[in-house]
Amino acid sequence: MRILIENIKELVQTEPGTDRKARVAGKAMADLPSIKEAWLLIENGIIHSFGSMAQIPGDIQADEVINGEGRIVLPAWCDSHTHLVFAAPRDQEFVDRIKGLSYEEIARRGGGILNSAKKLNETDEGLLYEQSVQRLEAVIAQGTGAIEIKSGYGLCLEGEMKMLRVIRRLKEQAAIPVKASFLAAHAFPPEYREDHEGYLRLIIDQMLPRVAGEGLADYMDVFCEKGFFSVDETARLLEAGWKHGLKPKIHANQLHRSGGVQVGVQHKAVSVDHLESMGEEEIEALKGSDTIPTLLPGAAFFLNMHYQPARMLIDAGLPVALASDYNPGSCPSGNMNFLLSLACTQLRMTPEEAINAQTINGAAAMELEQEMGTIAVGKKARLILTRPAPSVAYLPYSFGENWIERVLV
Ligand code: NIG
Ligand code: FE
């Protein structure tokens, strides 16, 4: 099966040679290579070739020809941080926050993550899968071409296993790559509130061997935060994860400068995510590492918190990724198109930087950079074709408008 897209106004995020870039960092994030007036040929779902219309071979045979006139083509979004499997929305907490309660207060009163855990443990696995598949299909239609999904609303052996089995089914059925993270260390369940050691032992001695033994997770996640998991607890959990071959990808520095970034870097995390609260020490720790700082401005937007200091990170030469954090509490949307606008208006990233952060760097934050994230020969053809648009900047500019004409996955 061959698909030709011709007369593309601009083919964005192209990599001409065979040297694959692994990520883009610092100043280089401002470069978004592209070809104006381009063509692209897909063969059996793989990018076969592309180039400028001025040099299109005369003899291309294709089963389908798509007209790219006036349109932009770019790699589909790589969303490296979501909690897409959940049992129920938390719209009542949303109203409570409007009336003045904070996210932390709601959590202290047994709402928040514990509210979602209660609902999840009451929900049948088949139903959970059905709900999740619908959400996944919806975000694919919005341009997501690869996704990471976390457990973390079970908070007990059976509940965590149930979530991870649902994620495995999504992996098997989905048109896009799905990565799974094990996040039992999301909150202390009520019965362990005064017995942190007991919950850590449950995760380390009982859950991890089962999860890893059944190959249910790619990564180990911990919510390292005041009132949740301390730096020492996080370190123990990450070491235990490594023993089972699970690399860390953690929640860090959302509500406080909790030491999460440093403990993540020390344990060779693939990424440290959130980063609303940052300072010089955190930046220094990241500079000497391969850990990708991943920003989740959707959560800052929805919780009405201060935004992540993207400029400080980019100016320090770091590779910033952007992800949705899709979850029922702090960001009930997986729409990466809105995220693109938020990154530009609130994080003061340029459109080029934000697109790099949502494509190649997002792919790197889930170790998919060899198959996704740029337009390169041999990579998977997971693409967004826009409606007619005057420029790349128009995409984040026209927020709330659906500028996607077609998603190819
Ligand atoms: O990334 N901060 C921790 N975990 C999620 C929110 C989970 C929830 O509120 O249900 C986050 O924002
Ligand atoms: Fe999260």
CSV table of C-alpha atoms in Angstrom, one decimal, residues 148-152 156 160-161 164 180-185 202-204 207-208 211 216-222 246 249:
chain,number,residue,atom,x,y,z
A,148,GLU,CA,2.6,6.8,27.6
A,149,ILE,CA,0.0,5.7,30.1
A,150,LYS,CA,0.4,5.3,33.9
A,151,SER,CA,-1.2,3.1,36.5
A,152,GLY,CA,-1.6,4.7,39.9
A,156,CYS,CA,-3.4,-2.0,45.8
A,160,GLU,CA,-2.7,-1.8,39.9
A,161,MET,CA,-2.6,-5.1,38.0
A,164,LEU,CA,-1.8,-2.3,33.8
A,180,ALA,CA,3.2,1.7,30.3
A,181,SER,CA,4.5,3.2,33.6
A,182,PHE,CA,3.9,1.6,37.0
A,183,LEU,CA,2.8,4.3,39.5
A,184,ALA,CA,1.6,2.5,42.6
A,185,ALA,CA,3.6,5.2,44.4
A,202,LEU,CA,3.9,-3.9,49.5
A,203,ILE,CA,5.1,-2.2,46.3
A,204,ILE,CA,8.6,-3.5,46.5
A,207,MET,CA,3.6,-5.6,43.3
A,208,LEU,CA,6.9,-5.0,41.5
A,211,VAL,CA,4.2,-6.4,37.4
A,216,LEU,CA,3.2,-5.2,32.3
A,217,ALA,CA,5.3,-2.0,32.6
A,218,ASP,CA,8.1,-0.2,30.8
A,219,TYR,CA,8.8,2.4,33.4
A,220,MET,CA,8.7,3.0,37.2
A,221,ASP,CA,7.0,6.2,38.3
A,222,VAL,CA,6.8,7.9,41.7
A,246,LEU,CA,12.1,-0.6,35.0
A,249,LYS,CA,10.1,8.4,34.7
